[in-house]
Coordinates of C-alpha atoms in Angstrom, one line a residue:
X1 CA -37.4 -12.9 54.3
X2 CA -39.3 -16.3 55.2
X3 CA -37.2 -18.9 56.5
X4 CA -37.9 -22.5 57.2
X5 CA -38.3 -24.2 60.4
X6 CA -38.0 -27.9 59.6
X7 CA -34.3 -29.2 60.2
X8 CA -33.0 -26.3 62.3
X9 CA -30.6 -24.9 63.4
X10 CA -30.2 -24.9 59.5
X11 CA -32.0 -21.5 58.0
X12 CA -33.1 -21.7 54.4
X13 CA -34.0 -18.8 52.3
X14 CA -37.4 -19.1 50.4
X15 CA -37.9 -16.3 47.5
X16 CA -40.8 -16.6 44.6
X17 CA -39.8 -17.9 41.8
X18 CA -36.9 -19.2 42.9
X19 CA -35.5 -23.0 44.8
X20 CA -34.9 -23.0 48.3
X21 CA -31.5 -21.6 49.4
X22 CA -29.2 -22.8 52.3
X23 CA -25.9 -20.4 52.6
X24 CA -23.4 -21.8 54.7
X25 CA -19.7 -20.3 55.5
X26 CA -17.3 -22.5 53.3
X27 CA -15.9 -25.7 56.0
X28 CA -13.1 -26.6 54.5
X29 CA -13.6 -30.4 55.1
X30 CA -17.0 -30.3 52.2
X31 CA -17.8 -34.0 52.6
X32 CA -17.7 -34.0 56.4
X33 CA -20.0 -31.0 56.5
X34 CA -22.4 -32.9 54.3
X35 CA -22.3 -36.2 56.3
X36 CA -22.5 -34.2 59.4
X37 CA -26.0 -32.6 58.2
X38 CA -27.1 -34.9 55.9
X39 CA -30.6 -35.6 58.0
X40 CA -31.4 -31.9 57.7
X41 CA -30.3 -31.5 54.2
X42 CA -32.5 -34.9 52.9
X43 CA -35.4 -33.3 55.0
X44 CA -35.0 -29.9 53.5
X45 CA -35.0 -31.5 50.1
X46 CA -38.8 -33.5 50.8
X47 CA -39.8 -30.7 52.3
X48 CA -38.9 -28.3 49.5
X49 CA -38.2 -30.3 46.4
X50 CA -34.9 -28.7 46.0
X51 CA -32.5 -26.9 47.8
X52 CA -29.3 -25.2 46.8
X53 CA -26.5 -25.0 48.9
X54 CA -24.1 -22.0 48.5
X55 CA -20.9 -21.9 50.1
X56 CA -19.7 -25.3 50.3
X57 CA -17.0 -25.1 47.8
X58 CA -15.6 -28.7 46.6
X59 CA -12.8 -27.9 44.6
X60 CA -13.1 -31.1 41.9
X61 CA -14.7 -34.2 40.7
X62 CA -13.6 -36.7 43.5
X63 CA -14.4 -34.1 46.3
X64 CA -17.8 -33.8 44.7
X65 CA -18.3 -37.5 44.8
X66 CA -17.2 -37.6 48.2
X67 CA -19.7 -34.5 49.4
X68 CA -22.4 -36.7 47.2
X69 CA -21.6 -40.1 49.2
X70 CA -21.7 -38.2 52.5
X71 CA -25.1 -37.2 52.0
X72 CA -27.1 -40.5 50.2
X73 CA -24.7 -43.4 51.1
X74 CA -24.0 -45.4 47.3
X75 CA -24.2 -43.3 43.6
X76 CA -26.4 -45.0 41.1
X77 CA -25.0 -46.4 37.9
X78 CA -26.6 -45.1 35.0
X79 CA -28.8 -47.4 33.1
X80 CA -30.8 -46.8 29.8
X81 CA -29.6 -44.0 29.6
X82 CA -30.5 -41.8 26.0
X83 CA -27.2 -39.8 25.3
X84 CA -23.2 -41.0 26.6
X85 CA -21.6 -39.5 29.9
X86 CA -18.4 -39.0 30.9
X87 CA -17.6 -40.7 34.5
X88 CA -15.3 -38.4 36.4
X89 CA -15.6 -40.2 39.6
X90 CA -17.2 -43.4 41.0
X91 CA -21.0 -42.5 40.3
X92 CA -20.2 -39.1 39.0
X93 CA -21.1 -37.7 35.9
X94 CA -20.5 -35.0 33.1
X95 CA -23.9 -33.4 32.4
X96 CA -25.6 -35.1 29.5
X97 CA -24.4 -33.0 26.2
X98 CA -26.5 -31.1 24.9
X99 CA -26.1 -27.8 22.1
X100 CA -25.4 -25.1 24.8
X101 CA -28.0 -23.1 22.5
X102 CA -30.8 -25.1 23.3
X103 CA -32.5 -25.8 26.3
X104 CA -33.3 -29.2 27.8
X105 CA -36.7 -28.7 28.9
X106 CA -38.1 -30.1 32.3
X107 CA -38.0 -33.8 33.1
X108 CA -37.4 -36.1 35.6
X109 CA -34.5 -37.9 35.1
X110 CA -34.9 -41.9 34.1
X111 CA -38.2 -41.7 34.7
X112 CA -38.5 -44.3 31.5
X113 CA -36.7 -47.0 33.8
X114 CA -38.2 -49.1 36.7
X115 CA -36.1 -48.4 39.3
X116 CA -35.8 -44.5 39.4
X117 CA -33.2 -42.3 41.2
X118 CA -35.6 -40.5 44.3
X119 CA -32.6 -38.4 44.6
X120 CA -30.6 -36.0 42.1
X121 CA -27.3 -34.6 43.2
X122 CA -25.7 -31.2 40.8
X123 CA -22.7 -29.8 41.6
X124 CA -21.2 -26.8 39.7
X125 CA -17.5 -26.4 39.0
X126 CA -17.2 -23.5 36.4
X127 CA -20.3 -21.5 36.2
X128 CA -21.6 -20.4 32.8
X129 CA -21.0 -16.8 31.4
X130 CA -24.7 -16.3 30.9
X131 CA -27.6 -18.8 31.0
X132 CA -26.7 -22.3 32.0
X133 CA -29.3 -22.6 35.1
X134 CA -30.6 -26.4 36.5
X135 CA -34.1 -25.2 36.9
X136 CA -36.5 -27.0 39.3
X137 CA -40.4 -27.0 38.5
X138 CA -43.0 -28.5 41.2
X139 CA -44.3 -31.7 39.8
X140 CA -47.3 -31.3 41.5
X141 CA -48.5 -27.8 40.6
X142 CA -47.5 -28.8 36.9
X143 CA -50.2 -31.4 37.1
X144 CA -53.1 -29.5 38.7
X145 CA -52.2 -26.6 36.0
X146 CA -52.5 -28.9 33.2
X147 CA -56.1 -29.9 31.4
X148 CA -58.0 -32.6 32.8
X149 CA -58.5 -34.1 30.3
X150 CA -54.9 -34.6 28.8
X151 CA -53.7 -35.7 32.3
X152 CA -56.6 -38.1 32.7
X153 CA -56.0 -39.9 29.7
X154 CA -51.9 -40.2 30.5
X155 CA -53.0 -41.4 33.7
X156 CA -55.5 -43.7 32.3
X157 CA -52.8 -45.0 29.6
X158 CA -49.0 -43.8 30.3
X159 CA -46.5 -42.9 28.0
X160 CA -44.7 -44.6 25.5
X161 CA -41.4 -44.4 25.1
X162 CA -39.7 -45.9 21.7
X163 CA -36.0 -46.0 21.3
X164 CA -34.0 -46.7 18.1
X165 CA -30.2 -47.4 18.9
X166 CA -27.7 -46.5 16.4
X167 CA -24.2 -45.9 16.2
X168 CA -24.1 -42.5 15.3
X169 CA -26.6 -40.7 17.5
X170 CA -27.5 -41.0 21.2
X171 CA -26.2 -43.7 23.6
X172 CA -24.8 -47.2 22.6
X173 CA -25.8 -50.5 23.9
X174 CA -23.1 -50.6 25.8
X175 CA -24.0 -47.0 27.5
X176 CA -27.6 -47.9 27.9
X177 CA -27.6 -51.4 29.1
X178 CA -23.4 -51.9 30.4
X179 CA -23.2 -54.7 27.4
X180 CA -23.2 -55.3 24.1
X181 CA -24.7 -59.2 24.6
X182 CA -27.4 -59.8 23.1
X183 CA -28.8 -62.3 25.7
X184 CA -27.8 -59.8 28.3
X185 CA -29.7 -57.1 26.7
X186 CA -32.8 -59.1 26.2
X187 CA -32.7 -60.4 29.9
X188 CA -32.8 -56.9 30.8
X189 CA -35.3 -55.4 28.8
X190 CA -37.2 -58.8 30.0
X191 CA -36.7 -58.3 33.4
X192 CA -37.4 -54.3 33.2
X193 CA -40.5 -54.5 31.0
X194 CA -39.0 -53.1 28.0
X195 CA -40.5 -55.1 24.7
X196 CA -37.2 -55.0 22.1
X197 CA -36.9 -56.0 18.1
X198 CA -33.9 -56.7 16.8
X199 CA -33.9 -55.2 12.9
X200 CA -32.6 -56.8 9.7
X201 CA -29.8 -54.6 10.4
X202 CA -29.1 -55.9 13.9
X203 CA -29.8 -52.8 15.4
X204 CA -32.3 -53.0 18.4
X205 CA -35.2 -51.1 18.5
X206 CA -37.5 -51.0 21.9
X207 CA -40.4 -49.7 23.4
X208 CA -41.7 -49.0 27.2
X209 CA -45.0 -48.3 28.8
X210 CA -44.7 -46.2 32.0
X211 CA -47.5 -44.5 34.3
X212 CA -47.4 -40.6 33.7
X213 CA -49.0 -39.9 37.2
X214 CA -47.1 -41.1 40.5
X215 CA -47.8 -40.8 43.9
X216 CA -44.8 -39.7 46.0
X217 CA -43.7 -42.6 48.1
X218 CA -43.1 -40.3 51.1
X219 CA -45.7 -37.4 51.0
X220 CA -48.3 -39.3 49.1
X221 CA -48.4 -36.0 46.8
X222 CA -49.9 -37.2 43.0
X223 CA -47.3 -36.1 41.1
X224 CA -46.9 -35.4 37.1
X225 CA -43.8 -37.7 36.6
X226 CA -42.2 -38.1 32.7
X227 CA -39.9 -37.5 30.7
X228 CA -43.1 -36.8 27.9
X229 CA -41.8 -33.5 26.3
X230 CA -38.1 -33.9 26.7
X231 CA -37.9 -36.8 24.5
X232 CA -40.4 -36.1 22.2
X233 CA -39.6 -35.1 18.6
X234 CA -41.6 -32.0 18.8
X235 CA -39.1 -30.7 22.2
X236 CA -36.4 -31.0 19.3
X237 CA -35.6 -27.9 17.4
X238 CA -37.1 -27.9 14.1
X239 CA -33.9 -28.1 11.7
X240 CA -32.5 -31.2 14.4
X241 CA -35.8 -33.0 13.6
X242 CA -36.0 -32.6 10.0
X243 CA -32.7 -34.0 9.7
X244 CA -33.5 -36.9 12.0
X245 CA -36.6 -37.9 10.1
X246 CA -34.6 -37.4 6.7
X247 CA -31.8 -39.8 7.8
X248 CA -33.7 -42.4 9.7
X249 CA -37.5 -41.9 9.0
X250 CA -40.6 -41.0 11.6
X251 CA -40.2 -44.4 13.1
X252 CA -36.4 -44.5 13.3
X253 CA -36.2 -41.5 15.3
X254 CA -33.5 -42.1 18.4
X255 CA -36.3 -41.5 21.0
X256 CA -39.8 -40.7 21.1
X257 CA -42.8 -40.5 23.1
X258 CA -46.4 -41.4 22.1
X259 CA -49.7 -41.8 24.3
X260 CA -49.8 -45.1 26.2
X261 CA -51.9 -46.0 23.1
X262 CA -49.3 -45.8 20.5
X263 CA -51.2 -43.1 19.2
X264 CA -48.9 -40.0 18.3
X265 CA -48.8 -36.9 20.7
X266 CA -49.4 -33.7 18.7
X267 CA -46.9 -30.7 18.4
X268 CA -49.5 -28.6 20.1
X269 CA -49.4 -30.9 23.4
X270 CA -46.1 -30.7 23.3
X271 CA -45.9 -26.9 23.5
X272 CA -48.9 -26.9 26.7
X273 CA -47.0 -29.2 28.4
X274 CA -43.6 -27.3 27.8
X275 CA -45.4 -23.8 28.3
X276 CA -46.8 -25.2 31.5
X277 CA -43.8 -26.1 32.8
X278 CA -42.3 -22.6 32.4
X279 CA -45.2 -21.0 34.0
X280 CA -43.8 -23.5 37.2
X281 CA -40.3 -23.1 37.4
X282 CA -37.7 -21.8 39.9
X283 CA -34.4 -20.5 38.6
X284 CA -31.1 -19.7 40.3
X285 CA -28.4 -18.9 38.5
X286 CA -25.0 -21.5 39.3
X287 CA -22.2 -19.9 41.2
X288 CA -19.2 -22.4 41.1
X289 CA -18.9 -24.2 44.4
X290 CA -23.0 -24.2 44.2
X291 CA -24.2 -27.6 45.1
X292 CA -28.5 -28.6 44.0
X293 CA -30.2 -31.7 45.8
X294 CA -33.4 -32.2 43.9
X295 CA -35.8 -34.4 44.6
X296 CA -36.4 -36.6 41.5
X297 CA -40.1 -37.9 41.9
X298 CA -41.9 -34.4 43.2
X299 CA -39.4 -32.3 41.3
X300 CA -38.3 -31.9 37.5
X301 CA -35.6 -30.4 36.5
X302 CA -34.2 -28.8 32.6
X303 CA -30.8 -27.1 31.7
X304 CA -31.4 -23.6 30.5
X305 CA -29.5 -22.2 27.4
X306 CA -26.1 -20.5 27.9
X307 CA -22.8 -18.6 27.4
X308 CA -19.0 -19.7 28.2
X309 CA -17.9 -22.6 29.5
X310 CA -19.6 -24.5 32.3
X311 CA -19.4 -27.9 34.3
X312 CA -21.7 -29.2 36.1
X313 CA -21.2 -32.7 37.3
X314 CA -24.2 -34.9 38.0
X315 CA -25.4 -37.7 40.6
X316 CA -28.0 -40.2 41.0
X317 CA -29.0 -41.8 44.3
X318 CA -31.4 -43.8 45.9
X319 CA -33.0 -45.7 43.8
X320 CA -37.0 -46.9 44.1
X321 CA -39.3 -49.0 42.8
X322 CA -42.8 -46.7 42.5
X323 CA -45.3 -49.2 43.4
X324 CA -47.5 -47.4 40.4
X325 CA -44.7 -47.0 38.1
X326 CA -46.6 -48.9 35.3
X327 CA -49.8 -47.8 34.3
X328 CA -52.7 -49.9 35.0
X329 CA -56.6 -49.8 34.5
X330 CA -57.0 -48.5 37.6
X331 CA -54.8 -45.7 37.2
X332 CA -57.6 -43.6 36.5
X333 CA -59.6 -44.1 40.0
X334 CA -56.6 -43.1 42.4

């Protein structure tokens, strides 16, 4: 079996169609393990995309947070975020619900916002009876496998993503923006280049133009980075979008994505983009005590159907500014 070289003396285990996987002999003391090889493990992680550790073992939420600390310094607060988490520790997470039926397909997480997490951090308490897998897919072979033509033009124009907040589904205003001010909520969006309209009902609707196409701010690597197909209406399945469009119309939908444009994006691009992202991924199934680093900008990540109960708590880190984060005209000649 292959093994990396990069980091030693740490050995990681590299099998097709699968992340890379670092085994290590449970230490007891999880966080000071993790602070102790934290160099290694942030190099594995650029070198690989993602890395699952197996063996380490913390026991509950705190411990986690403490293992996640140990290896990226200070957890992210979540901002804009689409749907409400649980915090179960300072910059811990529950995993965004979700119908354990249905799959969230591959994104990178807050991809939408201005300052992105580089870093992702899972760790699994409770393992799923069946299913339930954090899969990883290579943002960069996802955009080489994709037509041309469709990625020229996202690169050439963005995305668009268009939010409709209610009180019923998704996040509040106070879970996507830590307020329910007005004028803080406008200096936000103003500040984070998010163009809002406040409707006749005072609900708030907004809309953001982000670059589809990054490069990676450490390997240079172009990378297809968005969050295109998860939160399109077309990802949704079909009986959840009919009733979304019955109770709040095509353009009251929670979320949705659309072509830098404004111009819709068809059901069938949709499907290529999803399609092409399972022809890329890498699956491991979650043993509890399993801890994922994942590389947010060269590597999404979806939550595969499943069985049982399962807890997997979530953490974002090291936030960055991608100097092409917002699509421009010259987008197109990089």
């Amino acid at each position: 079996m292959p093994f990396s070289s990069l980091a030693a003396p740490l050995e990681v285990e590299l099998r097709p169609h699968r992340p890379a996987l670092l085994r290590v002999d449970s230490p007891g003391d999880a966080p000071n393990w993790a602070g102790e090889h934290r160099a290694a493990l942030r190099a594995l992680v650029t070198e690989h995309g993602a890395l699952l550790v197996r063996g380490l073992g913390p026991r509950d939420a705190d411990q986690i947070g403490a293992v996640f600390a140990r290896i990226t310094g200070e957890l992210m607060p979540e901002r804009e975020a689409f749907a409400p988490r649980e915090v179960l520790a300072p910059g811990v997470y529950s995993a965004t619900p979700w119908p354990a039926n249905q799959p969230m397909c591959m994104h990178h997480e807050l991809s939408y916002t201005l300052d992105v997490p580089s870093l992702m951090l899972f760790a699994c308490l409770t393992a799923a009876t069946e299913g339930g897998a954090t899969a990883v897919a290579d943002a960069e072979e996802v955009l080489d496998a994709l037509p041309a033509s469709l990625t020229e033009r996202f690169e050439r124009e963005g995305w668009l993503l268009t939010r409709s907040y209610n009180d019923e589904i998704g996040a509040s205003l106070a879970e996507s923006f830590g307020t329910e001010d007005r004028e803080e909520i406008e200096r936000y969006c103003r500040a984070h280049a998010i163009e809002f309209t406040w409707r006749p009902d005072g609900s708030l609707y907004t809309e953001q133009r982000r670059s589809a196409v990054v490069r990676h701010p450490v390997t240079g690597r172009r990378c297809w980075f968005n969050q295109i197909a998860f939160l399109n209406e077309w990802t949704l399945s079909p009986e959840v979008r009919e009733y979304l469009v019955d109770m709040y119309g095509e353009d009251g939908l929670p979320f949705n994505t659309r072509y830098g444009d404004g111009t819709a994006i068809g059901e069938e691009v949709v499907e290529l983009l999803n399609s092409t992202y399972e022809a890329h991924t890498r699956r491991e199934p979650w043993q509890a005590g399993d801890l994922l680093l994942v590389d947010n900008i060269s590597t999404a990540h979806s939550r595969e159907p499943f069985d049982g109960e399962r807890q997997v708590l979530v953490g974002m880190a090291e936030p960055h500014r991608l100097a092409d984060g917002r699509p421009t005209p010259e987008a197109s000649e990089r």
